[in-house]
Coordinates of C-alpha atoms in Angstrom, one line a residue:
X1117 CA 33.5 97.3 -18.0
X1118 CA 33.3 97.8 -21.9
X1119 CA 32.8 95.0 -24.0
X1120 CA 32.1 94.9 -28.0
X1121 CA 30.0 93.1 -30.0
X1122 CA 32.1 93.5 -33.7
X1123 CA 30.4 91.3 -36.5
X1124 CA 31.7 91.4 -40.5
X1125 CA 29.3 92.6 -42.2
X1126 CA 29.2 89.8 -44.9
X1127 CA 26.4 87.8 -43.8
X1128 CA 23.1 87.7 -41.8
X1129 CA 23.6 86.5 -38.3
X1130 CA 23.0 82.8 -37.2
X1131 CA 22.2 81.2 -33.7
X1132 CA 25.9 81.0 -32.5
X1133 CA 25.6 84.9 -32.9
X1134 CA 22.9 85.1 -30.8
X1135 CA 24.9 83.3 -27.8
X1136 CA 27.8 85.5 -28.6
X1137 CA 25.3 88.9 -28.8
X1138 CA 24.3 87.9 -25.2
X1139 CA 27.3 87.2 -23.7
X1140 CA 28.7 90.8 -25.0
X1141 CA 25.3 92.5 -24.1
X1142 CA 24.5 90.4 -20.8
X1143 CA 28.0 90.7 -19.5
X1144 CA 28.1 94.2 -19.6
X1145 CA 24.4 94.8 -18.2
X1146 CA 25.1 92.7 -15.3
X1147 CA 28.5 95.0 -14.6
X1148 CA 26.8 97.9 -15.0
X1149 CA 29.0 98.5 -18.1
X1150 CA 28.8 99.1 -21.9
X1151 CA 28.8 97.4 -25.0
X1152 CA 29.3 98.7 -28.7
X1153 CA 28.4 97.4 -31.7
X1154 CA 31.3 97.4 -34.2
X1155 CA 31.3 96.3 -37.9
X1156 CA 34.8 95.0 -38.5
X1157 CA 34.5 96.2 -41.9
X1158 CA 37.8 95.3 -43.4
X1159 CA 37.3 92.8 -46.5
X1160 CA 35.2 95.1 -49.5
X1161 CA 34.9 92.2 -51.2
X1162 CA 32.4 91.1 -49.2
X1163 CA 30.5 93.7 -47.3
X1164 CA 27.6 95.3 -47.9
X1165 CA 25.4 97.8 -46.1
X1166 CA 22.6 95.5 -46.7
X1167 CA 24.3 93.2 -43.9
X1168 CA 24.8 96.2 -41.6
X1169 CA 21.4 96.9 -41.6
X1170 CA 20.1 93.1 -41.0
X1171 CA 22.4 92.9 -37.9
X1172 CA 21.2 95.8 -36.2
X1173 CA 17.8 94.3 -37.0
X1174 CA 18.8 91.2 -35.4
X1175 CA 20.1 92.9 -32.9
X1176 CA 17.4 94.9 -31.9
X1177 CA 14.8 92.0 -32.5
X1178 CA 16.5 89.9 -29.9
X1179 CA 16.3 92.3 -27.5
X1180 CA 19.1 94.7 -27.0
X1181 CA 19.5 98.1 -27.6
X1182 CA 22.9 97.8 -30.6
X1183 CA 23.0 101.7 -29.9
X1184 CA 25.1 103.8 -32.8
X1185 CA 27.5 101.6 -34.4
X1186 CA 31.3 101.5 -35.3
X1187 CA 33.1 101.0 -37.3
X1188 CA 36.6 99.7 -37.9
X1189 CA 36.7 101.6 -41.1
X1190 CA 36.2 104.5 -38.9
X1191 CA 39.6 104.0 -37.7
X1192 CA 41.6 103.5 -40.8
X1193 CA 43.9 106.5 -40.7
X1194 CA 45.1 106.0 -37.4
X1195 CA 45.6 102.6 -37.8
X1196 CA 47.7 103.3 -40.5
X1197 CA 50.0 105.6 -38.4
X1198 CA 50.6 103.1 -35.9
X1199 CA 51.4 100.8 -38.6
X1200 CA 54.0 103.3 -39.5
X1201 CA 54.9 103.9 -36.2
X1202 CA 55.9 99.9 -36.1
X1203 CA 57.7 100.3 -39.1
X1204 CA 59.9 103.2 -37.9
X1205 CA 60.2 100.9 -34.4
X1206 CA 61.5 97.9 -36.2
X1207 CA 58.8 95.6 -35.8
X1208 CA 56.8 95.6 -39.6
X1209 CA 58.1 95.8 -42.9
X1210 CA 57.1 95.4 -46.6
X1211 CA 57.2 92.0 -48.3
X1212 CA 57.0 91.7 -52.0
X1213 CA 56.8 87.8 -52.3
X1214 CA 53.3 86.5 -53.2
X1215 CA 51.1 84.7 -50.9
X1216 CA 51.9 81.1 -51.7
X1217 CA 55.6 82.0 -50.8
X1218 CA 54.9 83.7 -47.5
X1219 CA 52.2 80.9 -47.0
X1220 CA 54.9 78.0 -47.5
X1221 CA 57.9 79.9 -45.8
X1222 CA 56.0 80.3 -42.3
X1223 CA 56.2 76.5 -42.0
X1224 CA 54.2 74.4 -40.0
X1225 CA 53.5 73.1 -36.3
X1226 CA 57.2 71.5 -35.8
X1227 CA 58.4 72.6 -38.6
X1228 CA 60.6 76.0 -38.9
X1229 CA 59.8 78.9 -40.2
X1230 CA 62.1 80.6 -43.3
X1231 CA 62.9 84.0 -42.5
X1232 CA 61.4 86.5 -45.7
X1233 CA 64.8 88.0 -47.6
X1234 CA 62.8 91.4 -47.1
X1235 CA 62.8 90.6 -43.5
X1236 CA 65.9 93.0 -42.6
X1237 CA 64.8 95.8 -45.4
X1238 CA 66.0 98.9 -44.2
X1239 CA 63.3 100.9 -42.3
X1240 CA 63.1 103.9 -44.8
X1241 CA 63.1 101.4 -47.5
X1242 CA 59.4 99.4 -45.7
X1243 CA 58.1 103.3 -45.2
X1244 CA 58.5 104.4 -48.5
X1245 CA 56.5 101.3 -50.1
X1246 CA 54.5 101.3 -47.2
X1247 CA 53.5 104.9 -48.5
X1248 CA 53.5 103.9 -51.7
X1249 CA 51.0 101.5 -51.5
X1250 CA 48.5 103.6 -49.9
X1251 CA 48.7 105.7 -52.5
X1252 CA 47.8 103.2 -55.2
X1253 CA 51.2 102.7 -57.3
X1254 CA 51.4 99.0 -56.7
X1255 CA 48.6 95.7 -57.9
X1256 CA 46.7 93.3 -55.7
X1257 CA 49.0 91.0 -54.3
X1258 CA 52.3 92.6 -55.0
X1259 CA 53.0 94.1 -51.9
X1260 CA 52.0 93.3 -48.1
X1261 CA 53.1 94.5 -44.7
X1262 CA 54.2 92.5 -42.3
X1263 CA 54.4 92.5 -38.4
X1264 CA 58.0 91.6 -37.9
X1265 CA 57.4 88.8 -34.6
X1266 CA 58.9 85.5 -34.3
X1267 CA 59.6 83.5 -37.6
X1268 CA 60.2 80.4 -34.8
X1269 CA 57.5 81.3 -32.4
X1270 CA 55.6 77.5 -31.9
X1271 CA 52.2 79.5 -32.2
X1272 CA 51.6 80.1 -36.0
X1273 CA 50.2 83.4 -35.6
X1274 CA 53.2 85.0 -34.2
X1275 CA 55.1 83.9 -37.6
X1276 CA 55.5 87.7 -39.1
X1277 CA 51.5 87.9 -40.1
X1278 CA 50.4 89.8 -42.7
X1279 CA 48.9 93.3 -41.4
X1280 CA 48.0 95.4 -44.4
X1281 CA 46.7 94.1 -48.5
X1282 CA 46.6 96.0 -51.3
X1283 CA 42.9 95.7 -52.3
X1284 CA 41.4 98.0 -55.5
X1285 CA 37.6 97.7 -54.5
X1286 CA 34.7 99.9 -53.7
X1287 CA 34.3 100.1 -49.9
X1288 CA 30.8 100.4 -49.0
X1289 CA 31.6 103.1 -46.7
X1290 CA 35.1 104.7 -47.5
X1291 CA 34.6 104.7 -51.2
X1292 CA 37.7 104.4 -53.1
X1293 CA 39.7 106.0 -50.5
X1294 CA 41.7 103.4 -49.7
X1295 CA 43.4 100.4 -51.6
X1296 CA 45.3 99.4 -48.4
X1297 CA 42.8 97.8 -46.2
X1298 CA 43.9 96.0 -42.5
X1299 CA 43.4 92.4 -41.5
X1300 CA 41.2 91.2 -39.5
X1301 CA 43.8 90.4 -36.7
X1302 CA 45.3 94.1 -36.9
X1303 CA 42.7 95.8 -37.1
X1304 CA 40.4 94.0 -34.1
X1305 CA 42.5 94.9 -31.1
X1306 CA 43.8 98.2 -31.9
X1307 CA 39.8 99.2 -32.3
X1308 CA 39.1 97.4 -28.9
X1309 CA 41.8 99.7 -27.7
X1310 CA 40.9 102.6 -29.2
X1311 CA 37.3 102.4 -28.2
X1312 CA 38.4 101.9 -24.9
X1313 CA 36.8 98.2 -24.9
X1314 CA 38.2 96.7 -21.2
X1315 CA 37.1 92.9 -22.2
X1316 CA 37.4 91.4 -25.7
X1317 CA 35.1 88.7 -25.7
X1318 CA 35.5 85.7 -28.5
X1319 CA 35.4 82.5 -29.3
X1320 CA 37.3 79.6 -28.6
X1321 CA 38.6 79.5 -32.6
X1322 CA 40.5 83.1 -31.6
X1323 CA 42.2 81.3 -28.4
X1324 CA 45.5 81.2 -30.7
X1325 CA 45.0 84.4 -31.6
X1326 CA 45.3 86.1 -28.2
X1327 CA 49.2 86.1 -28.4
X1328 CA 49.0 87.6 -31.4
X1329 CA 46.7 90.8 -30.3
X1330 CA 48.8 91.0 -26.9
X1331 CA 51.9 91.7 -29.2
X1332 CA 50.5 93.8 -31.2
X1333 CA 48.7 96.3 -28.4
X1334 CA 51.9 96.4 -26.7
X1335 CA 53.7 97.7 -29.7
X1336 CA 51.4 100.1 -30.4
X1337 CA 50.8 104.0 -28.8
X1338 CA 47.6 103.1 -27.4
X1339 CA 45.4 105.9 -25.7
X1340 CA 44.7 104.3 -23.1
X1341 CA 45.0 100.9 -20.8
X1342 CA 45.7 97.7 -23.0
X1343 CA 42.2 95.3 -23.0
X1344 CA 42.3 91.4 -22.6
X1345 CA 40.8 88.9 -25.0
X1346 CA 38.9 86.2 -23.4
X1347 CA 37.4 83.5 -24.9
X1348 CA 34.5 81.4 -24.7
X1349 CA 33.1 78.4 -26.1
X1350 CA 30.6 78.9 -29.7
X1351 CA 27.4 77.6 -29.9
X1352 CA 26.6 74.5 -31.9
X1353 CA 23.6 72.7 -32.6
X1354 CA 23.1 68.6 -33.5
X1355 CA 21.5 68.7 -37.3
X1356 CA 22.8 72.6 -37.9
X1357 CA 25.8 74.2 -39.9
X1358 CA 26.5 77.9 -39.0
X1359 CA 29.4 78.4 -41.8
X1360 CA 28.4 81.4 -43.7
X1361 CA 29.9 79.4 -46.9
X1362 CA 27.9 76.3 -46.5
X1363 CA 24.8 78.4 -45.6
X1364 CA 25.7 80.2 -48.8
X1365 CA 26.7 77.0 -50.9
X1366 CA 22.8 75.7 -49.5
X1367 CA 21.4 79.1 -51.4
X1368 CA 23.4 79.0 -54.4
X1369 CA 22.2 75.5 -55.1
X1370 CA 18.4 75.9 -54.6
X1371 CA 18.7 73.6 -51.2
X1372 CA 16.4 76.2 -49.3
X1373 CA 14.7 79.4 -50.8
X1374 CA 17.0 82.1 -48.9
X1375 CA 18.8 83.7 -46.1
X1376 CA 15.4 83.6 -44.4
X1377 CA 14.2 80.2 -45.5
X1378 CA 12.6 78.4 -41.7
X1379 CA 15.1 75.7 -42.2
X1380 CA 18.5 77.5 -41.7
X1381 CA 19.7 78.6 -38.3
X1382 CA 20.1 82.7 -39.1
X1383 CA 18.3 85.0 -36.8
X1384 CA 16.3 86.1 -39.9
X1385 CA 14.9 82.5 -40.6
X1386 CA 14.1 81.7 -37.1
X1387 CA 12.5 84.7 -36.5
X1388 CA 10.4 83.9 -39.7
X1389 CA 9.2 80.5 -38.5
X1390 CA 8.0 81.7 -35.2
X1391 CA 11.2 81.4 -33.0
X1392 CA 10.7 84.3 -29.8
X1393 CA 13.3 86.0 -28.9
X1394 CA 12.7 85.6 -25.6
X1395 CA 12.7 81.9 -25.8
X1396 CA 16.3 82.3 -28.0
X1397 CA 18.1 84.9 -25.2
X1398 CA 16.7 82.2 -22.5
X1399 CA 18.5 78.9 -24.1
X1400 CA 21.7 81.1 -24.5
X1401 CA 21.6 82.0 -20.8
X1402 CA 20.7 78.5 -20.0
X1403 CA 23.5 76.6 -22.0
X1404 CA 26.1 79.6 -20.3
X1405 CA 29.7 80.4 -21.0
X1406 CA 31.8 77.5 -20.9
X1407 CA 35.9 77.1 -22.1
X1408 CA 35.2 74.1 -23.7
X1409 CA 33.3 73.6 -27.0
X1410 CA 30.6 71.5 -27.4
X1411 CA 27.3 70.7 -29.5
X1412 CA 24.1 70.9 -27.9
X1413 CA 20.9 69.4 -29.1
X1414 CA 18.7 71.0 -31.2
X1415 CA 15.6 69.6 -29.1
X1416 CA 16.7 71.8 -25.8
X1417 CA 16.5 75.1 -27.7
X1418 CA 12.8 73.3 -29.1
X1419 CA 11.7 73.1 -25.5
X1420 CA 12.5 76.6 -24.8
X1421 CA 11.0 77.4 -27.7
X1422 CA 7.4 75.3 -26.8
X1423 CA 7.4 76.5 -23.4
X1424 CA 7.7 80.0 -24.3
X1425 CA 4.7 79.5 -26.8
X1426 CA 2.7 77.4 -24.5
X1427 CA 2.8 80.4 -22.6
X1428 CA 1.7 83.2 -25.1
X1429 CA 0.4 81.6 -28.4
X1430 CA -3.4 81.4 -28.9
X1431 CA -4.7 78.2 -30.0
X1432 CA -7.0 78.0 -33.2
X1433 CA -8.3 75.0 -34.8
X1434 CA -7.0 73.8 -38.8
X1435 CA -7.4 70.9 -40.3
X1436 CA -4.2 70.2 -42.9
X1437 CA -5.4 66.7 -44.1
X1438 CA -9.0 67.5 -44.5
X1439 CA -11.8 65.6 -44.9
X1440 CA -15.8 65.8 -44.8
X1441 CA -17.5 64.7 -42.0
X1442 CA -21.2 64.9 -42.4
X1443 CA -23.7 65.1 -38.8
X1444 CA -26.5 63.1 -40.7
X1445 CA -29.3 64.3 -38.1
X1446 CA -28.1 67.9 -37.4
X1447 CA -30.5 70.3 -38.4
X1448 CA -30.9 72.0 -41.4
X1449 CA -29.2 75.3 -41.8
X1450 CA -28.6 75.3 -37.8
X1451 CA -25.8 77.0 -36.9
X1452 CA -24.3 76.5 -33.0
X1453 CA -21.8 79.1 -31.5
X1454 CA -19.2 77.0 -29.2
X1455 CA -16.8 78.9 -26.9
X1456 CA -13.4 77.7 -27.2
X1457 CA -10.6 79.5 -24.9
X1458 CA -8.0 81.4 -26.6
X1459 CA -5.2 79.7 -24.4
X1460 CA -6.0 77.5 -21.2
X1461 CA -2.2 78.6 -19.8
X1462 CA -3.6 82.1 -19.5
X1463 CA -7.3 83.3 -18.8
X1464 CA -6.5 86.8 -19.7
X1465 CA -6.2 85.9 -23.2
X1466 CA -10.5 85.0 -22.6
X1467 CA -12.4 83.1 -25.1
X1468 CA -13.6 82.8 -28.8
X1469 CA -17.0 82.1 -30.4
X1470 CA -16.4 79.1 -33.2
X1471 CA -19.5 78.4 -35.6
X1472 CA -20.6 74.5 -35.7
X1473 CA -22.6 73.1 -38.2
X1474 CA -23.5 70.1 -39.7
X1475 CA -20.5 69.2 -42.1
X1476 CA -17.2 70.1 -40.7
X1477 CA -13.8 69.2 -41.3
X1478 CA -11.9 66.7 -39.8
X1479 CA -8.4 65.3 -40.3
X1480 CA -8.0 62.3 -42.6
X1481 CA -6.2 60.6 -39.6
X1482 CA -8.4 60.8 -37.3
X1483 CA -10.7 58.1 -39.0
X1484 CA -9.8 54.9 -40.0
X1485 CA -12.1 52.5 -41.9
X1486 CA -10.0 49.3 -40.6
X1487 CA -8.6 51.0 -37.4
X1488 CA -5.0 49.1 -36.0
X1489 CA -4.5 48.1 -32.8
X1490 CA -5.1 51.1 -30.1
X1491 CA -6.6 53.3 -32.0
X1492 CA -9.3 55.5 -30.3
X1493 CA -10.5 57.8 -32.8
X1494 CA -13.3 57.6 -35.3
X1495 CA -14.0 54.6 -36.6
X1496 CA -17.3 52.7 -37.9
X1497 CA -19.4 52.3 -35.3
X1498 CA -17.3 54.4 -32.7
X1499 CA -17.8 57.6 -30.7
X1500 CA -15.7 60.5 -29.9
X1501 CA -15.9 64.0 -29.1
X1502 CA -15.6 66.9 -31.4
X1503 CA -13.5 69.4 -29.5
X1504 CA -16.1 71.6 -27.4
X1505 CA -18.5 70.6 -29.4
X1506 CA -20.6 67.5 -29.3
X1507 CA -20.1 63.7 -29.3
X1508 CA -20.6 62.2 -32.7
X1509 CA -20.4 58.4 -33.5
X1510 CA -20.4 56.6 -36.9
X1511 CA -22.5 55.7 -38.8
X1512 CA -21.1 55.0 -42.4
X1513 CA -18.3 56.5 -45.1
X1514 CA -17.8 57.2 -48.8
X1515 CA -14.8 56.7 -50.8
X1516 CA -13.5 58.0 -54.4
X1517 CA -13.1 55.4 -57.3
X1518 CA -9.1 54.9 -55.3
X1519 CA -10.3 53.7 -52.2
X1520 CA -10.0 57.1 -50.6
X1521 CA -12.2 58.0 -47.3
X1522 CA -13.6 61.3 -49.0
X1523 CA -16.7 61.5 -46.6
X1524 CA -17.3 60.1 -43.2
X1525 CA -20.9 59.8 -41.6
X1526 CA -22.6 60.5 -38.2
X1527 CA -25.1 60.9 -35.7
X1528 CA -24.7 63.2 -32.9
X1529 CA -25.9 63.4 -29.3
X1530 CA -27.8 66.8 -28.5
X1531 CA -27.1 66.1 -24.7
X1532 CA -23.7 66.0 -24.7
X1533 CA -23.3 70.2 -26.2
X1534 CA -19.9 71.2 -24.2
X1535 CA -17.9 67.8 -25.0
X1536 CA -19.5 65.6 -22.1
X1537 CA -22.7 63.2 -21.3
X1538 CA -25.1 63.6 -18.7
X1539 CA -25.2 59.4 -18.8
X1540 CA -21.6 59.5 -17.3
X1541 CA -20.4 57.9 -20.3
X1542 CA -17.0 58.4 -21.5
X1543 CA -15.0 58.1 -24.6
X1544 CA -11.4 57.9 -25.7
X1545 CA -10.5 60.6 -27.9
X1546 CA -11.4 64.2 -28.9
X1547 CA -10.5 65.1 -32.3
X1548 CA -10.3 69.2 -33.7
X1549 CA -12.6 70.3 -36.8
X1550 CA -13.4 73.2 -38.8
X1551 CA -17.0 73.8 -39.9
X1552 CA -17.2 73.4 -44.4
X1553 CA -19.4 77.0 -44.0
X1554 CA -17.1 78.8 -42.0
X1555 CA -13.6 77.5 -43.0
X1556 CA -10.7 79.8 -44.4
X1557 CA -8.2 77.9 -46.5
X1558 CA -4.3 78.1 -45.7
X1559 CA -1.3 77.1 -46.5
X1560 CA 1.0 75.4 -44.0
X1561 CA 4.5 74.8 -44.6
X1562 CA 6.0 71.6 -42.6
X1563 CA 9.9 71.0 -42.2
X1564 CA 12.1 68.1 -41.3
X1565 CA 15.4 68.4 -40.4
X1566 CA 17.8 69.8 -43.4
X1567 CA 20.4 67.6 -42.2
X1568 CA 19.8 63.6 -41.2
X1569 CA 22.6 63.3 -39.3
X1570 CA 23.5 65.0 -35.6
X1571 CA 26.9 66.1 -37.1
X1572 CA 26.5 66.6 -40.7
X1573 CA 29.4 65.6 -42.3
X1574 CA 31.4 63.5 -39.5
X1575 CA 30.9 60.9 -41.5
X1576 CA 32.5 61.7 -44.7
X1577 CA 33.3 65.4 -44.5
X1578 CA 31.6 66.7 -46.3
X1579 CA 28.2 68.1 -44.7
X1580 CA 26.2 68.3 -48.0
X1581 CA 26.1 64.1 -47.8
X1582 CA 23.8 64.7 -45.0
X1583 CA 21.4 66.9 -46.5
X1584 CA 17.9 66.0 -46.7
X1585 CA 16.8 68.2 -49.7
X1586 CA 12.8 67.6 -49.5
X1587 CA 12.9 68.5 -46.4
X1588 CA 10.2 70.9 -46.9
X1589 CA 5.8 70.6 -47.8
X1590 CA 3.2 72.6 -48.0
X1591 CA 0.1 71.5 -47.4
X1592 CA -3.3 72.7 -48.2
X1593 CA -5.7 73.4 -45.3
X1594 CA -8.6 74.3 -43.4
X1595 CA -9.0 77.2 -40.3
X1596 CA -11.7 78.7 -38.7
X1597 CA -12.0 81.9 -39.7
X1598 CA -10.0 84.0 -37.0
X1599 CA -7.2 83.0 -38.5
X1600 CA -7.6 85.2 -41.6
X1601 CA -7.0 88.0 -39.5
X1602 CA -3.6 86.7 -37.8
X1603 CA -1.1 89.4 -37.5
X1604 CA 1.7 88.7 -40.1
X1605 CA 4.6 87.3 -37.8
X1606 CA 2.3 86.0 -35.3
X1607 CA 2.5 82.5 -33.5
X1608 CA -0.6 80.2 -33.0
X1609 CA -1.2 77.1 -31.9
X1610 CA -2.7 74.9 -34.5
X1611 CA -4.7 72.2 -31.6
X1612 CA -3.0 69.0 -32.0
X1613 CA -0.9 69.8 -34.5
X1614 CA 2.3 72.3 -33.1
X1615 CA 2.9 76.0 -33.3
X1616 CA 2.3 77.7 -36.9
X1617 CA 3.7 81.2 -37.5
X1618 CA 2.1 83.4 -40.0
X1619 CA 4.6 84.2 -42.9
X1620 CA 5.4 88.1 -42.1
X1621 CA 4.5 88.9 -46.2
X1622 CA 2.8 86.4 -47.8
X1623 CA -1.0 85.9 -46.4
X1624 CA -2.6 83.3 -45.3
X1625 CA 1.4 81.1 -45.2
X1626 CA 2.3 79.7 -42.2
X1627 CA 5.1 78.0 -40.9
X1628 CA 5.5 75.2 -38.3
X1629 CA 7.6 76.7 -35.9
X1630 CA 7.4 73.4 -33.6
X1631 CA 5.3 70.5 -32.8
X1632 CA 3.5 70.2 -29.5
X1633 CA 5.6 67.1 -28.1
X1634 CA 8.8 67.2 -25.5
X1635 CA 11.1 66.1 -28.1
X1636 CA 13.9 67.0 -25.4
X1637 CA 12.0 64.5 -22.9
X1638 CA 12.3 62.1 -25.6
X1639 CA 16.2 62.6 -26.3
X1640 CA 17.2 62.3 -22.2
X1641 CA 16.0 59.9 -22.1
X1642 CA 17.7 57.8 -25.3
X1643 CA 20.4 59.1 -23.3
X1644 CA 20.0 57.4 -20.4

C-alpha cells in the first residue's frame, strides 16, 4: 500500500488537515505501507516556499515523519508528453474561446452541454498550438487545452475540462520555465500514478471528481498499475471556518493578529495556544473515517485536549484579577515555604517549594463584600483555606473612592499549616494566591469563541455575520515565581483557572489553551 498526502502549498494547514494527514499517514502504518508527501504545486500565483516549509513543520509537529517531499512540478515534462500523447490519440485539443465561453457552453445539471467549434480541430492543428503555447507565443487566457470527454456526460467534470493554462508567473520552484502549467485535476492522478501511489485518499468534495481521474489514467501510458481514489468524509468543527479565503479575509481585516493567532483553527495557531499533538492525532482517530460528512463539536476535541493536559501539565498558581489580601497577625518579615505538588495525576512530576507571607494575592472573585446566595468563599466574617497554606477568616476590607474592594483583611490560624484543623472543623472553599513579595507579573490572553454561532453563516450566508470580533483580552496578572522560567511553548495549569501556554517568543505571554471544566459533559447532555 502507497498512499500520499499532496497539500497546495498556498496556505498553512488547518484542523481538517490534520484528520486528512492521519488518515494518509495512519493508513499506511497500519498496512505496513508508505506515504509521500507531495506539494501539488500547480497555481504560481499562489505558492510560496514559505508554505512548503510550514507544512512539513506541521507535519513533523504532529507526529509523523513527512520524509523528502514531491513535487508535482517535478513532473511537469512528462506530464506534458502524455498530454501530447492525448492529443495525437484524439482525446485533447486546443481551445481558443475565453473562460466565460467554455464556462457557459458546458451547461449545467439537466441542461446540455454545447460542443466547442474547436472541438473537431485537426490533431496536427491542437499539437502545433499545444507547442506553441509552451513556448510562450500566446497571452494568459487565449489559449487552453482541453481533455476531449463527454460534452453530455450528466457528471460536470467529464464536460471536456480544461487540462493545461497559459500562466506568465514566477514559479517558486521551476522559475520561468514554464508558462503552461497543469490543473489541479490533471495533474493529481497522473502524479499518484507516477509515484506509484496504490490508494488516493480525499475528501468527500473530490467524490465527483473520481470519474474524471479514472478517465484520465486510463488514457494515459502509465508506468505502472492504475490507483483508486477513495474518499472520505472532511473534518468540521461547530464555531470554526477552515476556508483558506475566509481565514485570509479574517487577516486582511485585522479580525485576529495572523496565521498563528490562538483563535483560528491552523495547526500553527493551535499549536501556539497549547494544543498537543498527541491530544489532536487522538480526536482524529476517535472521530474515524466515515462516507458521510458531518460537523463535530468543538467541545469533544476540548476534552481530548484537557485530558491530555490533566495528564502532563504542571499546575502553578496566578492570580489574573488580583487583589491584596493582608494576614493582619502574621508575623513580621516571616516567610513560610509550602509544598505544593507539581501535578496530583502523576507523582513523578514531585513537588515545589512556594514562599507564603503575610500579603498575598488573591482573586477579586473570590471575595465578595455582600456575598449572593451560595457563595462559599471569603466574605466578612468567613473562613476558607488558602490552598496548602493556612485557614484565614475575615476580618475587614478597604475600597478605592469607586467602591472597589482594593484590600481585604484577616486573621489566620497557626494550627491549621497544611490546609486543615486539628479541631475537626471544616470549611467550604479553598481559594489559590500568590505571595505580593514573591509574585512575577504576566500577561494572560483569554479567548471566546470567534464565531457565536455553531455554523457560522447558516443563517444568512455569510459567515462574517457571526463573528465575534472582541473575542480576545489580556489580562494583567500575578504568578509565583516558577513561572518566569516556563519553557516558551510549554503548557501549565493555572489552579482554578484552565490550561495557559507560554507564547513560544514573547516572554512572560500566555495563552488559555482551555478551561478546566467538561464542556463536552455539558453539551451531551443539552443533547439529551
Amino acid at each position: 500500500m502507497q498512499t500520499r498526502f499532496p497539500p497546495e502549498p498556498n496556505g498553512y494547514l488547518h484542523i481538517g488537515h490534520a484528520k486528512a494527514i492521519s488518515v494518509d499517514y495512519g493508513i499506511a502504518e497500519e498496512f505496513g505501507g508508505l506515504c509521500m508527501l507531495r506539494f501539488d504545486d500547480t497555481n504560481p500565483v499562489t505558492e510560496e516556499t514559505e508554505y512548503v516549509d510550514a507544512i512539513v513543520d506541521d507535519i513533523r509537529w504532529l507526529g509523523f515523519e513527512p520524509g523528502e517531499p514531491v513535487y508535482a512540478s517535478d513532473y511537469f515534462e512528462t506530464l506534458y508528453q502524455w498530454a501530447e500523447h492525448l492529443i495525437t490519440t484524439g482525446f485533447a485539443y486546443v481551445d481558443d474561446q475565453d473562460a466565460e465561453t467554455i464556462s457557459a457552453q458546458r451547461g449545467g445539471y439537466g441542461k446540455p452541454g454545447i460542443e466547442s467549434p474547436h472541438r473537431n480541430r485537426p490533431m496536427e492543428e491542437s499539437l502545433d498550438l499545444f507547442r506553441r503555447m509552451r513556448a510562450g507565443e500566446f497571452a494568459d487566457g487565449t489559449h487552453v487545452l482541453r481533455a476531449k470527454a463527454d460534452m453530455q456526460h450528466e457528471n460536470m467534470q467529464l464536460r471536456d475540462p480544461i487540462m493545461y493554462r497559459i500562466r506568465h508567473e514566477h514559479h517558486h520552484r521551476t522559475g520561468d520555465q514554464w508558462v503552461l502549467y497543469p490543473t489541479y485535476d490533471w495533474a493529481h492522478g497522473q502524479s499518484d500514478a507516477i509515484e506509484g501511489v496504490t490508494h488516493s485518499l480525499c475528501s468527500l468534495e473530490f467524490d465527483s471528481h473520481r470519474a474524471l481521474y479514472d478517465w484520465y489514467l486510463e488514457h494515459c501510458p502509465l508506468p505502472g498499475d492504475q490507483p483508486r481514489q477513495t474518499e472520505f468524509a472532511r473534518l468540521e468543527l461547530t464555531y470554526t471556518v477552515t476556508s483558506k479565503r475566509k481565514l485570509r479575509q479574517l487577516i486582511d481585516e485585522g479580525v485576529v493578529e495572523g496565521w498563528d493567532d490562538p483563535r483560528l483553527p491552523t495547526l500553527r495557531a493551535l499549536r501556539r495556544r497549547g494544543y498537543p499533538a498527541t491530544a489532536i492525532r487522538d480526536f482524529c482517530d476517535f472521530i474515524g473515517v466515515a462516507k458521510t460528512n458531518s460537523r463535530h463539536q468543538i467541545e469533544l476535541l476540548e476534552w481530548f485536549i484537557r485530558n491530555e493536559l490533566n495528564r502532563t501539565a504542571l499546575r502553578r498558581m496566578a492570580v489574573l484579577a488580583p487583589i491584596k489580601l493582608v494576614v493582619t497577625n502574621w508575623p513580621e518579615g516571616h516567610v513560610e515555604m509550602v509544598e505544593l505538588a507539581n501535578n496530583p495525576e502523576n507523582p513523578a512530576d514531585g513537588v515545589r517549594q512556594v514562599a507564603f507571607t503575610g500579603e498575598v494575592w488573591i482573586e477579586s472573585d473570590d471575595f465578595k463584600a455582600e456575598p449572593p446566595p451560595k457563595y462559599f468563599r471569603l466574605t466578612p466574617g468567613s473562613e476558607v483555606r488558602l490552598r496548602g497554606a493556612f485557614y484565614v477568616k475575615c476580618t475587614g476590607f478597604s475600597t478605592d473612592d469607586a467602591g472597589n474592594v482594593t484590600e481585604v483583611q484577616c486573621t489566620y490560624d497557626p494550627a491549621t499549616r497544611g490546609g486543615s484543623a486539628p479541631d475537626g472543623r471544616k470549611v467550604k472553599a479553598t481559594i489559590h494566591w500568590v505571595s505580593t513579595a514573591h509574585a512575577v507579573d504576566i500577561q494572560a490572553a483569554q479567548y471566546e469563541r470567534l464565531f457565536t454561532a455553531e455554523v457560522p453563516g447558516e443563517r444568512t450566508g455569510d459567515p462574517f455575520d457571526d463573528v465575534l470580533r472582541n473575542s480576545k483580552s489580556v489580562l494583567a496578572g500575578k504568578a509565583e515565581a516558577v513561572l518566569g522560567d516556563v519553557a516558551p511553548g510549554q503548557v501549565v495549569q493555572f489552579e482554578r483557572l484552565g490550561y495557559y501556554a507560554h507564547d513560544p517568543v514573547q516572554p512572560r505571554l500566555f495563552h488559555r489553551t482551555v478551561g478546566l471544566k467538561d464542556e463536552w459533559a455539558n453539551v451531551q447532555k443539552r443533547a439529551k
